XYZ file of C-alpha atoms in Angstrom:
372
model
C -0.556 1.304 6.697
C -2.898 3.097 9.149
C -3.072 1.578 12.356
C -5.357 -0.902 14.212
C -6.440 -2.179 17.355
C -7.372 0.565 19.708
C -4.614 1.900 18.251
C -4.135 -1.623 16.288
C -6.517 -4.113 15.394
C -5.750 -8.424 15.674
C -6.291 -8.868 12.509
C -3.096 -10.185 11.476
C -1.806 -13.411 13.398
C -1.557 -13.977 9.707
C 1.980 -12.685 10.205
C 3.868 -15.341 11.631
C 3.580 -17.883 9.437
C 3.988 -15.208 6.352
C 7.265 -13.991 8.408
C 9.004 -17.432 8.639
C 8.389 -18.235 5.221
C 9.354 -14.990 3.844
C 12.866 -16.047 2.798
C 13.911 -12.140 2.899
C 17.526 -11.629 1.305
C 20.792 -10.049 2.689
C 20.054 -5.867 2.412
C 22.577 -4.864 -0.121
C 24.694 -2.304 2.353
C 24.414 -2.252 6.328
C 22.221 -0.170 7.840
C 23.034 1.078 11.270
C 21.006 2.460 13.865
C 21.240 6.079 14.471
C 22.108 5.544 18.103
C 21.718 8.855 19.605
C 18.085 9.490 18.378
C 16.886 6.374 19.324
C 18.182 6.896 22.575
C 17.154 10.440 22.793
C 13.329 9.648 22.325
C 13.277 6.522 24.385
C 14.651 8.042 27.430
C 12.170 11.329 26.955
C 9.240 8.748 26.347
C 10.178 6.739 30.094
C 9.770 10.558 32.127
C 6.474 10.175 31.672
C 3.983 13.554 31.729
C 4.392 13.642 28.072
C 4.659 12.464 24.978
C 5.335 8.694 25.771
C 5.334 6.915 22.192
C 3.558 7.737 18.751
C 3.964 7.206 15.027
C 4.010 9.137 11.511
C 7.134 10.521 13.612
C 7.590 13.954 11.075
C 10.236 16.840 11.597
C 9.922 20.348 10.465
C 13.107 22.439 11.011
C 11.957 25.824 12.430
C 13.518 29.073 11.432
C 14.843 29.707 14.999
C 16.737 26.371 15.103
C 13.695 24.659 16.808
C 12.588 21.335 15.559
C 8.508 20.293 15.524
C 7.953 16.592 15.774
C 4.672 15.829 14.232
C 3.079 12.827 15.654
C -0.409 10.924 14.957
C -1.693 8.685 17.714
C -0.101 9.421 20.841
C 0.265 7.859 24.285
C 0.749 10.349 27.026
C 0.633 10.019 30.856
C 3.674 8.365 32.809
C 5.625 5.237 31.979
C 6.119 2.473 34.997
C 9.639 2.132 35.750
C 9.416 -1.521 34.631
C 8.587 0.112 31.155
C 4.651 -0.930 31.104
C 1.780 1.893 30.877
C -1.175 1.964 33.154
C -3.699 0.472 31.139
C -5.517 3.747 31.062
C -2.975 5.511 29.966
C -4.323 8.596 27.804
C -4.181 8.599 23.645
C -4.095 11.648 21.748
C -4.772 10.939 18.163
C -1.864 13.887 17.336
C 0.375 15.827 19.292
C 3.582 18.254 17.990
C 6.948 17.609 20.389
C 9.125 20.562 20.526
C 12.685 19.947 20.259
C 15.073 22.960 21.427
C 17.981 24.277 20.287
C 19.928 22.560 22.093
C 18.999 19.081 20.916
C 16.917 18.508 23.955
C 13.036 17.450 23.521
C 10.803 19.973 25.563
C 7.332 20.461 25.508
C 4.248 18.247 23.902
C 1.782 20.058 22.265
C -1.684 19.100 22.694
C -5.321 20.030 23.107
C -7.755 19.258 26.597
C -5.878 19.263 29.283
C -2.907 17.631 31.185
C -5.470 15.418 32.788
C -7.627 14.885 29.874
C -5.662 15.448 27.227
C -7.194 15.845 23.454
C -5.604 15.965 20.008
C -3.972 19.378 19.320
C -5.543 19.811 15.875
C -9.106 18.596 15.006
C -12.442 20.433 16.347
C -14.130 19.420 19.893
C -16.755 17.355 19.037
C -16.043 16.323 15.626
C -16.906 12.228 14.802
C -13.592 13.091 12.906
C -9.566 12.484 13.632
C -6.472 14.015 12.099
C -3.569 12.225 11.185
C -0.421 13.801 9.966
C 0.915 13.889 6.972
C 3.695 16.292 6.305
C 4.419 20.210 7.618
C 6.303 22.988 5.917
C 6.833 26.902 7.166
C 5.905 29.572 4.695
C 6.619 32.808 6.140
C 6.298 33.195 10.127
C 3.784 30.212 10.189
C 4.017 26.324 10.133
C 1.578 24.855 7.782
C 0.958 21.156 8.167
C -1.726 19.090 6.223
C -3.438 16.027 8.199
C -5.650 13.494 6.958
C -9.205 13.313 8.217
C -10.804 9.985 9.251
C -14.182 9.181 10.116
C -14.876 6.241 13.358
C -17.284 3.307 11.657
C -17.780 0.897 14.214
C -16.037 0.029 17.016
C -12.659 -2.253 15.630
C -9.512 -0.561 15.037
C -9.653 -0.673 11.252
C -13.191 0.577 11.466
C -12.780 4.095 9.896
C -13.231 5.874 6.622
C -11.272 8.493 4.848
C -12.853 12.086 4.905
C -10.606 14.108 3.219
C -7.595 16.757 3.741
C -7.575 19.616 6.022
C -4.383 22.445 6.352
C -3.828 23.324 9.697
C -1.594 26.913 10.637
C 0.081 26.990 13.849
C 1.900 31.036 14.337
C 5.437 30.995 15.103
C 7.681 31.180 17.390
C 4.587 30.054 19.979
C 3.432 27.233 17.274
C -0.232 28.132 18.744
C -2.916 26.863 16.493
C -4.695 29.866 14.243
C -6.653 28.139 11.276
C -7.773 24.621 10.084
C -8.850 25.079 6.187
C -10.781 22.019 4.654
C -9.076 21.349 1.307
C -10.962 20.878 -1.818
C -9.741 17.387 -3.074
C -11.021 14.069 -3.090
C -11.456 11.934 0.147
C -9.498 9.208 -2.067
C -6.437 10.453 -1.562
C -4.229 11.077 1.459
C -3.076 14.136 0.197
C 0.486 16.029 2.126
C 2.065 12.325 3.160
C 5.186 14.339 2.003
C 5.696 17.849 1.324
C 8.886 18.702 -0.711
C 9.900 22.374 -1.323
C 12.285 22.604 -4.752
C 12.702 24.999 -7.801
C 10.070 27.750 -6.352
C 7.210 25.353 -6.031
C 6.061 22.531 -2.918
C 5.411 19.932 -4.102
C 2.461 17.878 -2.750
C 3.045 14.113 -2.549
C -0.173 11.337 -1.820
C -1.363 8.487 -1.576
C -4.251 6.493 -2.903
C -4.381 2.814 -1.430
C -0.644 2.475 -2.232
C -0.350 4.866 -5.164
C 1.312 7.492 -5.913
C -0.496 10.922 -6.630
C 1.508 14.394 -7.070
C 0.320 17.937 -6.824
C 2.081 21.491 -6.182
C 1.836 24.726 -5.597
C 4.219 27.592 -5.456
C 6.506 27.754 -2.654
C 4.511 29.829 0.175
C 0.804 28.769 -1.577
C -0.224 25.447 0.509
C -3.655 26.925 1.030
C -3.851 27.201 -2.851
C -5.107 26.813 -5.562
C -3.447 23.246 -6.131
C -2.079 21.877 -9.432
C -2.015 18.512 -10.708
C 0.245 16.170 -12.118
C -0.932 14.560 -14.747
C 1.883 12.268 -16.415
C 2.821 15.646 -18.910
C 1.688 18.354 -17.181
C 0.087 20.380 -14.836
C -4.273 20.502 -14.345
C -6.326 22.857 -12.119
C -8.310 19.242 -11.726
C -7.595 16.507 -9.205
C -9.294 13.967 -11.500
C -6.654 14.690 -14.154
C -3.485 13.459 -11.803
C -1.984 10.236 -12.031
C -1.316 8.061 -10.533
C 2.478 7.720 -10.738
C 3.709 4.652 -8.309
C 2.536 1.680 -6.501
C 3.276 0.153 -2.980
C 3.629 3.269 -1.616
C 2.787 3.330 2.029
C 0.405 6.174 2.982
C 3.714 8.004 4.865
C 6.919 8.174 3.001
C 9.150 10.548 2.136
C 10.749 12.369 -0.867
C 14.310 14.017 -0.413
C 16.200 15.576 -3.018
C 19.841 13.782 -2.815
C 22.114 15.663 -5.214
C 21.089 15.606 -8.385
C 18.361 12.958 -7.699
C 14.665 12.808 -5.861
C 15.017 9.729 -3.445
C 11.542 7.816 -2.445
C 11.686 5.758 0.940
C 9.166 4.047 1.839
C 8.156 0.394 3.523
C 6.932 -2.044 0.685
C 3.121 -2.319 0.754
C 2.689 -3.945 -2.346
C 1.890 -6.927 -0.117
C 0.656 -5.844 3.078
C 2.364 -4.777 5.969
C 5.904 -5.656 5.249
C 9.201 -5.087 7.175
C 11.011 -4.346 3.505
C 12.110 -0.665 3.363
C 12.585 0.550 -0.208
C 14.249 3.110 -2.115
C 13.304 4.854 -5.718
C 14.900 7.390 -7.395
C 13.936 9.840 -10.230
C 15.702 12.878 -11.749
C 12.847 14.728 -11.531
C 9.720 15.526 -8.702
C 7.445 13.833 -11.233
C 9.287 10.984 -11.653
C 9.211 8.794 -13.145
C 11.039 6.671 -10.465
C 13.216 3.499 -11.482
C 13.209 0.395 -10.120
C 13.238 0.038 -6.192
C 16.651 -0.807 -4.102
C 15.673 -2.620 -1.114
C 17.694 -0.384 1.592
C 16.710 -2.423 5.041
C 14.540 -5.389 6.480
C 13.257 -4.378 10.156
C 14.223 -6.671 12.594
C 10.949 -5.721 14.996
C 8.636 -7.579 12.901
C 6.871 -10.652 14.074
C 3.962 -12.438 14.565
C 2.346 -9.745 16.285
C 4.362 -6.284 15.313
C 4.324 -4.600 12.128
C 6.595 -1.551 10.798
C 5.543 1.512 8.438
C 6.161 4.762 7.924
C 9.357 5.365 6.661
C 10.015 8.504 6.680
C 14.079 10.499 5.670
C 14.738 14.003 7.647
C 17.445 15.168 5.639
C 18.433 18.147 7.852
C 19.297 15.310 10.060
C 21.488 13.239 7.947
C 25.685 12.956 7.166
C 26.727 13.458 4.423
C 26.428 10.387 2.363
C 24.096 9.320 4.666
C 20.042 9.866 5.387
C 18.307 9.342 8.684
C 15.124 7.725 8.536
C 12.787 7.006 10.739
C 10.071 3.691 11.096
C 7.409 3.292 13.470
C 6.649 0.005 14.927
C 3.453 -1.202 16.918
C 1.764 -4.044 18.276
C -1.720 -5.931 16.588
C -2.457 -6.605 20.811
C -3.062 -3.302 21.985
C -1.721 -5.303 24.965
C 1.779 -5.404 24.188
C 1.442 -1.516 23.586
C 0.576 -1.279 27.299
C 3.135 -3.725 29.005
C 6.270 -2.504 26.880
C 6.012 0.762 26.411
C 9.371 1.004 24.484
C 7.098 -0.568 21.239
C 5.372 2.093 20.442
C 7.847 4.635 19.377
C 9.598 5.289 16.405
C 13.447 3.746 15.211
C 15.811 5.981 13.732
C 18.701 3.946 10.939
C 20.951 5.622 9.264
C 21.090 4.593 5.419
C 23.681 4.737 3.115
C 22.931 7.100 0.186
C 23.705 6.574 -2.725
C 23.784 2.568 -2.574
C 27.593 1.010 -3.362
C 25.941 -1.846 -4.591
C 23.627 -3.331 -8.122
C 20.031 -2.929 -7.087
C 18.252 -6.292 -6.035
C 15.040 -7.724 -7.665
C 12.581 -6.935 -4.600
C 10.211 -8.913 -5.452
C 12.797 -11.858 -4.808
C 13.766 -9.957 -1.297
C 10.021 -9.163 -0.125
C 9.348 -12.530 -0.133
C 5.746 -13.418 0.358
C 4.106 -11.250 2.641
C 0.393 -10.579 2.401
C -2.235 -9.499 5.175
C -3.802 -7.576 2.895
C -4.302 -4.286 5.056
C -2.860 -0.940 4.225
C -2.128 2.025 6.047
């Protein structure tokens, strides 16, 4: 579910009738907020001169005991203390947050300047914009692949898909030193998770709500890729299949034990406030039937949530963290709350104590029929 408007297009006043009727069921075991993350990025977000709110919301665990936060569209420039934005507040369509060792969120990371700032990654120029999908390091660099999109008109879901580019940032300074186009289809949102296991990294996308899978071995992002294609491995992206649907195009895959757990928010409909959870015993699946884990309270009329994404280096045991983003169809909202536009943090029990419940039932009938 890629965003809209300036950030978020109207399109979906649909919502509020779809949310009333929904009928959504009792998630099978609580979820709890994760307190001190939520608070953490909320009260860095009101300073102001920074990072103020974004979404993908992606951490990579850095070898020095660093954290990158990988964000998409950005708002930067200085909260009021009443919580609104000035309405010209600055948008970066990606940034990188640095979190220190101590827990404490430092610098963002992005291109221009700190009074016209620019995305970090993406050329000057370029009718393109890069949105993140998922980092990894490999060796004494960070390696994160982004989506490209292409502006179409002037409306917030007026964009096309132009492919997958690798971008290399050195380490310990995380100063950007290549951006490598990637030979696969445009089709495909290729890195929305990036799983390292058994000596490869494995390379999980998605295609309009399906599942795709490639890999590499561990260290070889910039290639060649490999396939899946339902039995094995091809040298040819045509061959891979597609292995899932109502995938959102950001999710994550975390290996739990003996198991591969899937999160994501339920797309099979549309936006939907559902979060669901898959497991497999393998990266290539096949994963079982979905366990609905949470329903996000923040939806409405007007506000949708995506993105689920797990950071298990984060997470209790018996527990994962996962984060949602949440934003506003009035790009208005974004501007007089500023609080919106950032990312929740829940903590999820893992593995569920309880049967798991026919979704379909749970989902209810949400449709607005636009994906991210």
């Amino acid at each position: 579910m890629r965003r809209a408007s300036r950030i978020l297009v109207p399109v979906a006043l649909l919502l509020s009738a779809v949310l009333a009727s929904s009928g959504v069921a009792p998630v099978p075991r609580p979820v709890i907020p994760e307190t001190g993350l939520n608070e953490l990025w909320n009260t860095y977000g009101d300073q102001g001169g920074h990072w103020t709110g974004g979404d993908r919301t992606v951490s990579v665990p850095l070898p020095d005991g660093r954290t990158a936060w990988l964000f998409s569209d950005t708002f930067l420039g200085q909260v009021n203390p009443d919580h609104s934005r000035p309405p010209d507040s600055p948008i970066a369509r990606n940034t990188l947050v640095v979190q220190e060792r101590d827990g404490t969120l430092g610098e963002t990371l992005h291109g221009g300047t700190a009074e016209d700032p620019k995305a970090l990654i993406g050329p000057v120029g370029s009718p393109e914009h890069y949105w993140v999908g998922d980092g990894v390091v490999e060796g004494d660099v960070l390696r994160v692949l982004y989506n490209r999109y292409r502006t179409t008109g002037s409306g917030g879901l007026d964009f096309k898909s132009a492919g997958t580019s690798l971008a290399t940032f050195r380490l310990p300074a995380l100063t950007p030193s290549e951006l490598l186009v990637i030979p696969v289809s445009e089709h495909v949102a290729w890195g929305s998770e990036l799983l390292e296991d058994g000596g490869y990294t494995y390379i999980y996308g998605a295609e309009q709500g399906r599942l795709r899978l490639a890999r590499v071995p561990a260290g070889g992002l910039r290639g060649p890729w490999r396939f899946w294609t339902g039995s094995g491995w091809s040298s040819h992206e045509e061959d891979s299949a597609r292995m899932l649907s109502g995938i959102g195009t950001a999710f994550s895959v975390t290996r739990v034990g003996g198991e591969y757990v899937l999160i994501t928010m339920d797309t099979s409909p549309g936006f939907s406030p559902v979060m669901l959870g898959y497991t497999a015993s393998s990266p290539t699946g096949p994963f079982g039937e979905p366990r609905v884990l949470y329903r996000a309270p923040e939806a409405s009329d007007r506000r949708i949530v995506y993105d689920a994404t797990a950071h298990p280096q984060l997470s209790r045991p018996g527990k994962l963290v996962v984060s949602y983003n949440v934003n506003s169809l009035d790009h208005g909202d974004n501007i007089a709350d500023a609080r919106i536009y950032r990312p929740r943090f829940v903590e999820v029990g893992w593995p569920p104590s309880t049967p798991a419940e026919p979704w379909a039932q749970i989902v209810g009938p949400f449709a607005v029929g636009v994906g991210r």
